[in-house]
Amino acid sequence: MSSSKKPRHRVPKVGTPVRGSKTGRPIMVALDLLGRRTALRILWELRDGPLTFRALQEACETTPGLLNTRLKELRATDIVTHADGGYCLTAQGRKLRTALNPLSAWAQAWADEGAGKRAQD
Amino acid sequence: MSSSKKPRHRVPKVGTPVRGSKTGRPIMVALDLLGRRTALRILWELRDGPLTFRALQEACETTPGLLNTRLKELRATDIVTHADGGYCLTAQGRKLRTALNPLSAWAQAWADEGAGKRAQD
DNA sequence: TTGGTTGCTATCAATTTTATAGCATTGTCC
DNA sequence: GGACAATGCTATAAAATTGATAGCAACCAA
């Protein structure tokens, strides 16, 4: 049987509709999963190795509640795991982290061009 | 003078604190900006050229209110612009889109491995 | 047994997002 | 000149998510 209390939170899953997309296409699922607050940040902070729940919480400047919600999602999707020394990236997670490298490179260039600086009057 | 009514919405800006980060480091600003709902999706949907407000809204499966909020942010940060035929990516925006390619490649591989499928019992 | 650390859960307020409705242009078409 | 249709939004209220804070059970060490 599958639990009796209503789920107030659902983990994105490939092949089924996710928030903002009815198709369930992988890229959409990924965009939903990674588009949630601090999801990308967690990936980023785990880049140099495992961190304990609390260390990760401080690194991400977030709250235990949200961190735990995100960790459940990232663990359920095989991106993060809770190994011996704390939370760390799985093989898939490391690949994802690598796939994010161009993003940080872009961010730096973007900042250098002053684009972000012109924002917000 | 700088408007008298209090701003209920702020656009992330390099060098100043953003949601989830007090440092204002470019990567953090980018993670905040792109970590907001449908932000990445908008970038994705504009990959093949300009779309009108409404076409973009349908493509992103979102509402005018949210779309408009995101567009303001993306326009203020020089990632999206409203040219002749509708909304489209700026030069920076196109670079960002390119920087996201590895992500979609990852998403496909991730899906193929069935990782996302195991999620959410 | 007194402390510290870790990994959470519980509550509640604040903010964000979703769902709808609708309006002021602008540009056809007849 | 109407009668559309399309575009680019704004407005409003409800639902969902996030942020802040408190606190607890398990474990380890002194």
PDB file of C-alpha atoms (C1' of nucleotides) in Angstrom:
ATOM      1  CA  MET A   1       0.000   0.000   0.000  1.00  0.00           C
ATOM      2  CA  SER A   2       1.110   3.502  -0.577  1.00  0.00           C
ATOM      3  CA  SER A   3       0.842   5.650   2.517  1.00  0.00           C
ATOM      4  CA  SER A   4      -2.456   7.116   3.639  1.00  0.00           C
ATOM      5  CA  LYS A   5      -1.663  10.753   4.239  1.00  0.00           C
ATOM      6  CA  LYS A   6      -1.820  13.096   1.334  1.00  0.00           C
ATOM      7  CA  PRO A   7       1.515  14.092  -0.147  1.00  0.00           C
ATOM      8  CA  ARG A   8       2.148  17.785   0.233  1.00  0.00           C
ATOM      9  CA  HIS A   9       5.276  17.594  -1.808  1.00  0.00           C
ATOM     10  CA  ARG A  10       6.168  15.719  -4.927  1.00  0.00           C
ATOM     11  CA  VAL A  11       9.557  14.868  -6.345  1.00  0.00           C
ATOM     12  CA  PRO A  12       9.943  15.467 -10.086  1.00  0.00           C
ATOM     13  CA  LYS A  13      10.112  12.269 -12.071  1.00  0.00           C
ATOM     14  CA  VAL A  14      11.053  11.664 -15.671  1.00  0.00           C
ATOM     15  CA  GLY A  15       8.099  10.609 -17.760  1.00  0.00           C
ATOM     16  CA  THR A  16       5.428  12.247 -15.648  1.00  0.00           C
ATOM     17  CA  PRO A  17       4.140  15.822 -15.573  1.00  0.00           C
ATOM     18  CA  VAL A  18       6.063  18.206 -13.376  1.00  0.00           C
ATOM     19  CA  ARG A  19       5.438  21.754 -12.342  1.00  0.00           C
ATOM     20  CA  GLY A  20       5.398  23.829 -15.449  1.00  0.00           C
ATOM     21  CA  SER A  21       5.387  20.949 -17.869  1.00  0.00           C
ATOM     22  CA  LYS A  22       2.921  18.259 -18.741  1.00  0.00           C
ATOM     23  CA  THR A  23       5.262  16.361 -20.997  1.00  0.00           C
ATOM     24  CA  GLY A  24       7.699  14.883 -18.536  1.00  0.00           C
ATOM     25  CA  ARG A  25      10.544  15.312 -20.995  1.00  0.00           C
ATOM     26  CA  PRO A  26      13.896  14.907 -19.240  1.00  0.00           C
ATOM     27  CA  ILE A  27      14.991  18.457 -19.837  1.00  0.00           C
ATOM     28  CA  MET A  28      11.742  19.764 -18.395  1.00  0.00           C
ATOM     29  CA  VAL A  29      12.008  17.574 -15.365  1.00  0.00           C
ATOM     30  CA  ALA A  30      15.564  18.753 -14.884  1.00  0.00           C
ATOM     31  CA  LEU A  31      14.547  22.378 -15.277  1.00  0.00           C
ATOM     32  CA  ASP A  32      11.841  21.932 -12.675  1.00  0.00           C
ATOM     33  CA  LEU A  33      14.081  20.117 -10.234  1.00  0.00           C
ATOM     34  CA  LEU A  34      16.984  22.513 -10.643  1.00  0.00           C
ATOM     35  CA  GLY A  35      14.767  25.553 -10.802  1.00  0.00           C
ATOM     36  CA  ARG A  36      13.707  25.126  -7.199  1.00  0.00           C
ATOM     37  CA  ARG A  37      15.228  27.371  -4.605  1.00  0.00           C
ATOM     38  CA  THR A  38      18.762  26.490  -3.568  1.00  0.00           C
ATOM     39  CA  ALA A  39      18.774  23.318  -5.648  1.00  0.00           C
ATOM     40  CA  LEU A  40      21.558  24.591  -7.887  1.00  0.00           C
ATOM     41  CA  ARG A  41      23.226  26.067  -4.862  1.00  0.00           C
ATOM     42  CA  ILE A  42      23.426  22.720  -3.139  1.00  0.00           C
ATOM     43  CA  LEU A  43      25.097  21.194  -6.165  1.00  0.00           C
ATOM     44  CA  TRP A  44      27.509  24.064  -6.161  1.00  0.00           C
ATOM     45  CA  GLU A  45      28.407  23.829  -2.504  1.00  0.00           C
ATOM     46  CA  LEU A  46      29.056  20.108  -2.670  1.00  0.00           C
ATOM     47  CA  ARG A  47      31.609  20.586  -5.438  1.00  0.00           C
ATOM     48  CA  ASP A  48      34.629  20.060  -3.208  1.00  0.00           C
ATOM     49  CA  GLY A  49      33.439  17.048  -1.271  1.00  0.00           C
ATOM     50  CA  PRO A  50      30.972  15.950   1.364  1.00  0.00           C
ATOM     51  CA  LEU A  51      29.427  18.264   3.931  1.00  0.00           C
ATOM     52  CA  THR A  52      27.322  17.489   6.950  1.00  0.00           C
ATOM     53  CA  PHE A  53      23.713  18.544   6.998  1.00  0.00           C
ATOM     54  CA  ARG A  54      24.535  21.563   9.085  1.00  0.00           C
ATOM     55  CA  ALA A  55      27.654  22.543   7.217  1.00  0.00           C
ATOM     56  CA  LEU A  56      25.684  22.380   4.012  1.00  0.00           C
ATOM     57  CA  GLN A  57      22.919  24.420   5.569  1.00  0.00           C
ATOM     58  CA  GLU A  58      25.327  27.176   6.482  1.00  0.00           C
ATOM     59  CA  ALA A  59      27.068  27.034   3.140  1.00  0.00           C
ATOM     60  CA  CYS A  60      23.764  27.469   1.363  1.00  0.00           C
ATOM     61  CA  GLU A  61      22.573  30.116   3.791  1.00  0.00           C
ATOM     62  CA  THR A  62      19.261  28.360   4.141  1.00  0.00           C
ATOM     63  CA  THR A  63      17.004  26.715   6.694  1.00  0.00           C
ATOM     64  CA  PRO A  64      16.833  23.084   7.782  1.00  0.00           C
ATOM     65  CA  GLY A  65      13.326  22.751   6.447  1.00  0.00           C
ATOM     66  CA  LEU A  66      14.111  23.805   2.920  1.00  0.00           C
ATOM     67  CA  LEU A  67      17.435  22.012   2.888  1.00  0.00           C
ATOM     68  CA  ASN A  68      15.787  18.817   3.906  1.00  0.00           C
ATOM     69  CA  THR A  69      13.098  19.176   1.261  1.00  0.00           C
ATOM     70  CA  ARG A  70      15.694  19.689  -1.450  1.00  0.00           C
ATOM     71  CA  LEU A  71      17.879  16.886  -0.199  1.00  0.00           C
ATOM     72  CA  LYS A  72      14.972  14.490  -0.362  1.00  0.00           C
ATOM     73  CA  GLU A  73      14.396  15.458  -3.964  1.00  0.00           C
ATOM     74  CA  LEU A  74      18.049  15.243  -4.898  1.00  0.00           C
ATOM     75  CA  ARG A  75      18.466  11.927  -3.136  1.00  0.00           C
ATOM     76  CA  ALA A  76      15.339  10.502  -4.729  1.00  0.00           C
ATOM     77  CA  THR A  77      16.658  11.473  -8.128  1.00  0.00           C
ATOM     78  CA  ASP A  78      20.061   9.975  -7.525  1.00  0.00           C
ATOM     79  CA  ILE A  79      21.976  13.226  -7.664  1.00  0.00           C
ATOM     80  CA  VAL A  80      22.985  13.426  -4.044  1.00  0.00           C
ATOM     81  CA  THR A  81      23.560  10.710  -1.496  1.00  0.00           C
ATOM     82  CA  HIS A  82      24.217  10.538   2.191  1.00  0.00           C
ATOM     83  CA  ALA A  83      27.484   8.727   2.478  1.00  0.00           C
ATOM     84  CA  ASP A  84      29.755   8.320   5.401  1.00  0.00           C
ATOM     85  CA  GLY A  85      31.212  11.780   5.828  1.00  0.00           C
ATOM     86  CA  GLY A  86      27.949  13.565   5.152  1.00  0.00           C
ATOM     87  CA  TYR A  87      26.113  14.559   1.998  1.00  0.00           C
ATOM     88  CA  CYS A  88      27.885  14.258  -1.301  1.00  0.00           C
ATOM     89  CA  LEU A  89      27.270  14.005  -5.010  1.00  0.00           C
ATOM     90  CA  THR A  90      26.625  10.679  -6.692  1.00  0.00           C
ATOM     91  CA  ALA A  91      28.293   9.818  -9.995  1.00  0.00           C
ATOM     92  CA  GLN A  92      25.350  11.430 -11.766  1.00  0.00           C
ATOM     93  CA  GLY A  93      25.549  14.380  -9.456  1.00  0.00           C
ATOM     94  CA  ARG A  94      29.178  14.919 -10.310  1.00  0.00           C
ATOM     95  CA  LYS A  95      28.380  14.826 -13.992  1.00  0.00           C
ATOM     96  CA  LEU A  96      25.666  17.368 -13.435  1.00  0.00           C
ATOM     97  CA  ARG A  97      28.049  19.565 -11.503  1.00  0.00           C
ATOM     98  CA  THR A  98      30.449  19.389 -14.390  1.00  0.00           C
ATOM     99  CA  ALA A  99      27.678  20.260 -16.795  1.00  0.00           C
ATOM    100  CA  LEU A 100      27.192  23.402 -14.764  1.00  0.00           C
ATOM    101  CA  ASN A 101      30.747  24.647 -15.247  1.00  0.00           C
ATOM    102  CA  PRO A 102      29.943  26.678 -18.343  1.00  0.00           C
ATOM    103  CA  LEU A 103      27.294  28.407 -16.306  1.00  0.00           C
ATOM    104  CA  SER A 104      29.711  29.724 -13.737  1.00  0.00           C
ATOM    105  CA  ALA A 105      32.066  30.762 -16.495  1.00  0.00           C
ATOM    106  CA  TRP A 106      29.214  32.647 -18.099  1.00  0.00           C
ATOM    107  CA  ALA A 107      28.256  34.256 -14.807  1.00  0.00           C
ATOM    108  CA  GLN A 108      31.747  35.633 -14.429  1.00  0.00           C
ATOM    109  CA  ALA A 109      31.813  37.047 -17.934  1.00  0.00           C
ATOM    110  CA  TRP A 110      28.327  38.438 -17.458  1.00  0.00           C
ATOM    111  CA  ALA A 111      29.386  40.206 -14.302  1.00  0.00           C
ATOM    112  CA  ASP A 112      32.519  41.557 -15.945  1.00  0.00           C
ATOM    113  CA  GLU A 113      30.461  43.093 -18.692  1.00  0.00           C
ATOM    114  CA  GLY A 114      28.552  44.921 -16.035  1.00  0.00           C
ATOM    115  CA  ALA A 115      25.286  43.526 -17.223  1.00  0.00           C
ATOM    116  CA  GLY A 116      24.064  42.555 -13.813  1.00  0.00           C
ATOM    117  CA  LYS A 117      25.244  45.878 -12.450  1.00  0.00           C
ATOM    118  CA  ARG A 118      22.848  47.879 -14.516  1.00  0.00           C
ATOM    119  CA  ALA A 119      19.951  45.998 -12.994  1.00  0.00           C
ATOM    120  CA  GLN A 120      17.541  47.320 -10.403  1.00  0.00           C
ATOM    121  CA  ASP A 121      17.751  51.007 -10.945  1.00  0.00           C
TER     122      ASP A 121
ATOM    123  CA  MET B   1      14.092  60.722  -7.104  1.00  0.00           C
ATOM    124  CA  SER B   2      13.593  57.031  -6.693  1.00  0.00           C
ATOM    125  CA  SER B   3       9.922  56.237  -6.516  1.00  0.00           C
ATOM    126  CA  SER B   4       8.038  56.424  -3.266  1.00  0.00           C
ATOM    127  CA  LYS B   5       6.194  53.145  -3.070  1.00  0.00           C
ATOM    128  CA  LYS B   6       8.022  50.232  -1.599  1.00  0.00           C
ATOM    129  CA  PRO B   7       9.336  47.711  -4.088  1.00  0.00           C
ATOM    130  CA  ARG B   8       7.722  44.323  -3.675  1.00  0.00           C
ATOM    131  CA  HIS B   9      10.097  42.729  -6.082  1.00  0.00           C
ATOM    132  CA  ARG B  10      13.798  43.096  -6.578  1.00  0.00           C
ATOM    133  CA  VAL B  11      15.941  42.157  -9.523  1.00  0.00           C
ATOM    134  CA  PRO B  12      19.173  40.349  -8.641  1.00  0.00           C
ATOM    135  CA  LYS B  13      22.237  42.482  -9.158  1.00  0.00           C
ATOM    136  CA  VAL B  14      25.896  41.595  -9.159  1.00  0.00           C
ATOM    137  CA  GLY B  15      27.740  42.997  -6.198  1.00  0.00           C
ATOM    138  CA  THR B  16      24.774  43.218  -3.884  1.00  0.00           C
ATOM    139  CA  PRO B  17      23.137  40.593  -1.665  1.00  0.00           C
ATOM    140  CA  VAL B  18      20.516  38.445  -3.322  1.00  0.00           C
ATOM    141  CA  ARG B  19      18.140  35.852  -2.025  1.00  0.00           C
ATOM    142  CA  GLY B  20      20.187  33.105  -0.499  1.00  0.00           C
ATOM    143  CA  SER B  21      23.486  34.914  -0.627  1.00  0.00           C
ATOM    144  CA  LYS B  22      24.898  37.945   1.088  1.00  0.00           C
ATOM    145  CA  THR B  23      28.056  38.076  -0.976  1.00  0.00           C
ATOM    146  CA  GLY B  24      26.772  39.206  -4.352  1.00  0.00           C
ATOM    147  CA  ARG B  25      29.286  37.018  -6.128  1.00  0.00           C
ATOM    148  CA  PRO B  26      28.371  36.625  -9.797  1.00  0.00           C
ATOM    149  CA  ILE B  27      27.745  32.906  -9.583  1.00  0.00           C
ATOM    150  CA  MET B  28      25.425  33.421  -6.619  1.00  0.00           C
ATOM    151  CA  VAL B  29      23.514  36.147  -8.391  1.00  0.00           C
ATOM    152  CA  ALA B  30      23.206  33.905 -11.413  1.00  0.00           C
ATOM    153  CA  LEU B  31      22.038  30.995  -9.297  1.00  0.00           C
ATOM    154  CA  ASP B  32      19.389  33.198  -7.702  1.00  0.00           C
ATOM    155  CA  LEU B  33      18.211  34.639 -10.985  1.00  0.00           C
ATOM    156  CA  LEU B  34      18.142  31.333 -12.807  1.00  0.00           C
ATOM    157  CA  GLY B  35      16.813  29.449  -9.828  1.00  0.00           C
ATOM    158  CA  ARG B  36      13.506  31.286  -9.967  1.00  0.00           C
ATOM    159  CA  ARG B  37      10.566  29.468 -11.418  1.00  0.00           C
ATOM    160  CA  THR B  38      10.478  29.222 -15.203  1.00  0.00           C
ATOM    161  CA  ALA B  39      13.558  31.392 -15.598  1.00  0.00           C
ATOM    162  CA  LEU B  40      15.593  28.577 -17.113  1.00  0.00           C
ATOM    163  CA  ARG B  41      12.542  27.524 -19.032  1.00  0.00           C
ATOM    164  CA  ILE B  42      12.231  30.892 -20.706  1.00  0.00           C
ATOM    165  CA  LEU B  43      15.827  30.724 -21.840  1.00  0.00           C
ATOM    166  CA  TRP B  44      15.154  27.274 -23.161  1.00  0.00           C
ATOM    167  CA  GLU B  45      12.033  28.211 -25.089  1.00  0.00           C
ATOM    168  CA  LEU B  46      13.683  31.182 -26.736  1.00  0.00           C
ATOM    169  CA  ARG B  47      16.444  28.996 -28.138  1.00  0.00           C
ATOM    170  CA  ASP B  48      15.083  28.952 -31.667  1.00  0.00           C
ATOM    171  CA  GLY B  49      14.228  32.605 -32.043  1.00  0.00           C
ATOM    172  CA  PRO B  50      11.845  35.284 -30.868  1.00  0.00           C
ATOM    173  CA  LEU B  51       8.391  34.572 -29.502  1.00  0.00           C
ATOM    174  CA  THR B  52       5.562  36.939 -28.673  1.00  0.00           C
ATOM    175  CA  PHE B  53       4.536  37.394 -25.082  1.00  0.00           C
ATOM    176  CA  ARG B  54       1.654  35.031 -25.518  1.00  0.00           C
ATOM    177  CA  ALA B  55       3.506  32.447 -27.540  1.00  0.00           C
ATOM    178  CA  LEU B  56       6.181  32.417 -24.880  1.00  0.00           C
ATOM    179  CA  GLN B  57       3.570  32.128 -22.194  1.00  0.00           C
ATOM    180  CA  GLU B  58       2.091  29.060 -23.818  1.00  0.00           C
ATOM    181  CA  ALA B  59       5.490  27.553 -24.518  1.00  0.00           C
ATOM    182  CA  CYS B  60       6.422  27.915 -20.873  1.00  0.00           C
ATOM    183  CA  GLU B  61       3.013  26.757 -19.679  1.00  0.00           C
ATOM    184  CA  THR B  62       2.829  29.642 -17.279  1.00  0.00           C
ATOM    185  CA  THR B  63       0.746  32.691 -16.436  1.00  0.00           C
ATOM    186  CA  PRO B  64       1.071  36.250 -17.679  1.00  0.00           C
ATOM    187  CA  GLY B  65       1.840  37.502 -14.211  1.00  0.00           C
ATOM    188  CA  LEU B  66       4.790  35.236 -13.627  1.00  0.00           C
ATOM    189  CA  LEU B  67       6.029  35.561 -17.161  1.00  0.00           C
ATOM    190  CA  ASN B  68       6.002  39.286 -16.892  1.00  0.00           C
ATOM    191  CA  THR B  69       7.844  39.208 -13.595  1.00  0.00           C
ATOM    192  CA  ARG B  70      10.557  36.975 -15.040  1.00  0.00           C
ATOM    193  CA  LEU B  71      10.816  38.989 -18.211  1.00  0.00           C
ATOM    194  CA  LYS B  72      11.389  42.146 -16.227  1.00  0.00           C
ATOM    195  CA  GLU B  73      14.242  40.458 -14.408  1.00  0.00           C
ATOM    196  CA  LEU B  74      15.748  39.000 -17.535  1.00  0.00           C
ATOM    197  CA  ARG B  75      15.444  42.265 -19.405  1.00  0.00           C
ATOM    198  CA  ALA B  76      16.936  44.248 -16.532  1.00  0.00           C
ATOM    199  CA  THR B  77      19.905  41.883 -16.488  1.00  0.00           C
ATOM    200  CA  ASP B  78      20.451  42.087 -20.209  1.00  0.00           C
ATOM    201  CA  ILE B  79      19.663  38.477 -20.952  1.00  0.00           C
ATOM    202  CA  VAL B  80      16.429  38.982 -22.828  1.00  0.00           C
ATOM    203  CA  THR B  81      15.186  41.883 -24.886  1.00  0.00           C
ATOM    204  CA  HIS B  82      11.989  42.843 -26.583  1.00  0.00           C
ATOM    205  CA  ALA B  83      12.916  43.314 -30.190  1.00  0.00           C
ATOM    206  CA  ASP B  84      10.762  43.634 -33.195  1.00  0.00           C
ATOM    207  CA  GLY B  85       9.274  40.183 -33.605  1.00  0.00           C
ATOM    208  CA  GLY B  86       8.765  39.605 -29.902  1.00  0.00           C
ATOM    209  CA  TYR B  87      10.987  38.564 -27.034  1.00  0.00           C
ATOM    210  CA  CYS B  88      14.396  37.193 -27.814  1.00  0.00           C
ATOM    211  CA  LEU B  89      17.787  36.562 -26.298  1.00  0.00           C
ATOM    212  CA  THR B  90      20.455  39.239 -26.236  1.00  0.00           C
ATOM    213  CA  ALA B  91      24.050  38.405 -27.092  1.00  0.00           C
ATOM    214  CA  GLN B  92      24.603  37.591 -23.433  1.00  0.00           C
ATOM    215  CA  GLY B  93      21.430  35.594 -23.373  1.00  0.00           C
ATOM    216  CA  ARG B  94      22.587  33.501 -26.282  1.00  0.00           C
ATOM    217  CA  LYS B  95      25.867  32.813 -24.552  1.00  0.00           C
ATOM    218  CA  LEU B  96      23.966  31.741 -21.485  1.00  0.00           C
ATOM    219  CA  ARG B  97      21.744  29.505 -23.548  1.00  0.00           C
ATOM    220  CA  THR B  98      24.845  27.897 -24.994  1.00  0.00           C
ATOM    221  CA  ALA B  99      26.254  27.457 -21.530  1.00  0.00           C
ATOM    222  CA  LEU B 100      23.149  25.463 -20.744  1.00  0.00           C
ATOM    223  CA  ASN B 101      23.707  22.894 -23.486  1.00  0.00           C
ATOM    224  CA  PRO B 102      25.672  20.515 -21.283  1.00  0.00           C
ATOM    225  CA  LEU B 103      22.730  20.584 -18.932  1.00  0.00           C
ATOM    226  CA  SER B 104      20.288  19.261 -21.467  1.00  0.00           C
ATOM    227  CA  ALA B 105      22.788  16.645 -22.529  1.00  0.00           C
ATOM    228  CA  TRP B 106      23.089  15.612 -18.908  1.00  0.00           C
ATOM    229  CA  ALA B 107      19.332  15.519 -18.480  1.00  0.00           C
ATOM    230  CA  GLN B 108      19.013  13.102 -21.345  1.00  0.00           C
ATOM    231  CA  ALA B 109      21.697  10.804 -20.002  1.00  0.00           C
ATOM    232  CA  TRP B 110      20.189  11.049 -16.547  1.00  0.00           C
ATOM    233  CA  ALA B 111      16.808  10.031 -17.866  1.00  0.00           C
ATOM    234  CA  ASP B 112      18.287   7.177 -19.844  1.00  0.00           C
ATOM    235  CA  GLU B 113      19.863   5.790 -16.743  1.00  0.00           C
ATOM    236  CA  GLY B 114      16.449   5.716 -15.199  1.00  0.00           C
ATOM    237  CA  ALA B 115      17.543   7.858 -12.320  1.00  0.00           C
ATOM    238  CA  GLY B 116      14.576  10.156 -12.455  1.00  0.00           C
ATOM    239  CA  LYS B 117      12.281   7.213 -12.916  1.00  0.00           C
ATOM    240  CA  ARG B 118      13.042   5.752  -9.562  1.00  0.00           C
ATOM    241  CA  ALA B 119      11.914   8.938  -7.886  1.00  0.00           C
ATOM    242  CA  GLN B 120       8.662   9.468  -6.031  1.00  0.00           C
ATOM    243  CA  ASP B 121       7.632   5.909  -5.308  1.00  0.00           C
TER     244      ASP B 121
ATOM    245  C1'  DT C   1      26.239  12.694  33.219  1.00  0.00           C
ATOM    246  C1'  DT C   2      27.231  16.886  31.215  1.00  0.00           C
ATOM    247  C1'  DG C   3      28.337  18.652  26.637  1.00  0.00           C
ATOM    248  C1'  DG C   4      28.826  18.926  21.739  1.00  0.00           C
ATOM    249  C1'  DT C   5      27.454  17.421  17.003  1.00  0.00           C
ATOM    250  C1'  DT C   6      24.353  15.612  13.692  1.00  0.00           C
ATOM    251  C1'  DG C   7      20.063  15.071  11.318  1.00  0.00           C
ATOM    252  C1'  DC C   8      16.266  16.182  11.264  1.00  0.00           C
ATOM    253  C1'  DT C   9      10.696  17.751  12.478  1.00  0.00           C
ATOM    254  C1'  DA C  10       7.221  21.341  13.841  1.00  0.00           C
ATOM    255  C1'  DT C  11       5.152  25.875  13.554  1.00  0.00           C
ATOM    256  C1'  DC C  12       3.852  30.014  11.599  1.00  0.00           C
ATOM    257  C1'  DA C  13       4.574  34.193   9.101  1.00  0.00           C
ATOM    258  C1'  DA C  14       6.089  36.106   4.747  1.00  0.00           C
ATOM    259  C1'  DT C  15       6.765  35.729  -0.028  1.00  0.00           C
ATOM    260  C1'  DT C  16       5.937  33.602  -4.459  1.00  0.00           C
ATOM    261  C1'  DT C  17       3.310  31.283  -7.796  1.00  0.00           C
ATOM    262  C1'  DT C  18      -0.977  29.822  -9.923  1.00  0.00           C
ATOM    263  C1'  DA C  19      -5.389  30.601 -11.848  1.00  0.00           C
ATOM    264  C1'  DT C  20      -8.515  33.749 -13.968  1.00  0.00           C
ATOM    265  C1'  DA C  21     -10.468  37.749 -15.735  1.00  0.00           C
ATOM    266  C1'  DG C  22     -10.062  41.612 -18.270  1.00  0.00           C
ATOM    267  C1'  DC C  23      -8.395  45.934 -20.592  1.00  0.00           C
ATOM    268  C1'  DA C  24      -6.007  49.271 -23.700  1.00  0.00           C
ATOM    269  C1'  DT C  25      -3.606  49.337 -28.007  1.00  0.00           C
ATOM    270  C1'  DT C  26      -2.585  48.152 -32.829  1.00  0.00           C
ATOM    271  C1'  DG C  27      -3.367  46.171 -37.152  1.00  0.00           C
ATOM    272  C1'  DT C  28      -6.337  43.897 -40.577  1.00  0.00           C
ATOM    273  C1'  DC C  29     -10.469  43.164 -43.366  1.00  0.00           C
ATOM    274  C1'  DC C  30     -14.670  44.572 -45.460  1.00  0.00           C
TER     275       DC C  30
ATOM    276  C1'  DG D   1     -15.928  53.466 -40.071  1.00  0.00           C
ATOM    277  C1'  DG D   2     -16.945  49.298 -37.439  1.00  0.00           C
ATOM    278  C1'  DA D   3     -15.973  44.372 -36.307  1.00  0.00           C
ATOM    279  C1'  DC D   4     -12.585  41.267 -35.300  1.00  0.00           C
ATOM    280  C1'  DA D   5      -8.166  39.105 -33.700  1.00  0.00           C
ATOM    281  C1'  DA D   6      -3.576  39.486 -31.660  1.00  0.00           C
ATOM    282  C1'  DT D   7      -0.441  41.560 -28.454  1.00  0.00           C
ATOM    283  C1'  DG D   8       1.215  43.065 -24.021  1.00  0.00           C
ATOM    284  C1'  DC D   9       0.217  43.474 -20.236  1.00  0.00           C
ATOM    285  C1'  DT D  10      -2.426  44.575 -15.028  1.00  0.00           C
ATOM    286  C1'  DA D  11      -5.510  43.046 -11.131  1.00  0.00           C
ATOM    287  C1'  DT D  12      -7.088  39.953  -7.658  1.00  0.00           C
ATOM    288  C1'  DA D  13      -7.530  36.161  -4.722  1.00  0.00           C
ATOM    289  C1'  DA D  14      -6.297  31.476  -3.495  1.00  0.00           C
ATOM    290  C1'  DA D  15      -2.751  28.006  -3.155  1.00  0.00           C
ATOM    291  C1'  DA D  16       1.897  26.648  -2.586  1.00  0.00           C
ATOM    292  C1'  DT D  17       6.522  27.462  -1.337  1.00  0.00           C
ATOM    293  C1'  DT D  18      10.031  29.505   1.473  1.00  0.00           C
ATOM    294  C1'  DG D  19      12.073  31.792   5.584  1.00  0.00           C
ATOM    295  C1'  DA D  20      12.733  32.081  10.601  1.00  0.00           C
ATOM    296  C1'  DT D  21      12.934  29.899  14.816  1.00  0.00           C
ATOM    297  C1'  DA D  22      12.573  26.395  18.217  1.00  0.00           C
ATOM    298  C1'  DG D  23      13.509  22.054  19.647  1.00  0.00           C
ATOM    299  C1'  DC D  24      14.274  16.975  19.949  1.00  0.00           C
ATOM    300  C1'  DA D  25      16.310  12.119  19.695  1.00  0.00           C
ATOM    301  C1'  DA D  26      20.606   9.644  18.821  1.00  0.00           C
ATOM    302  C1'  DC D  27      25.317   9.316  19.301  1.00  0.00           C
ATOM    303  C1'  DC D  28      30.040  10.195  20.878  1.00  0.00           C
ATOM    304  C1'  DA D  29      33.520  11.845  24.058  1.00  0.00           C
ATOM    305  C1'  DA D  30      35.180  13.400  28.354  1.00  0.00           C
TER     306       DA D  30
END
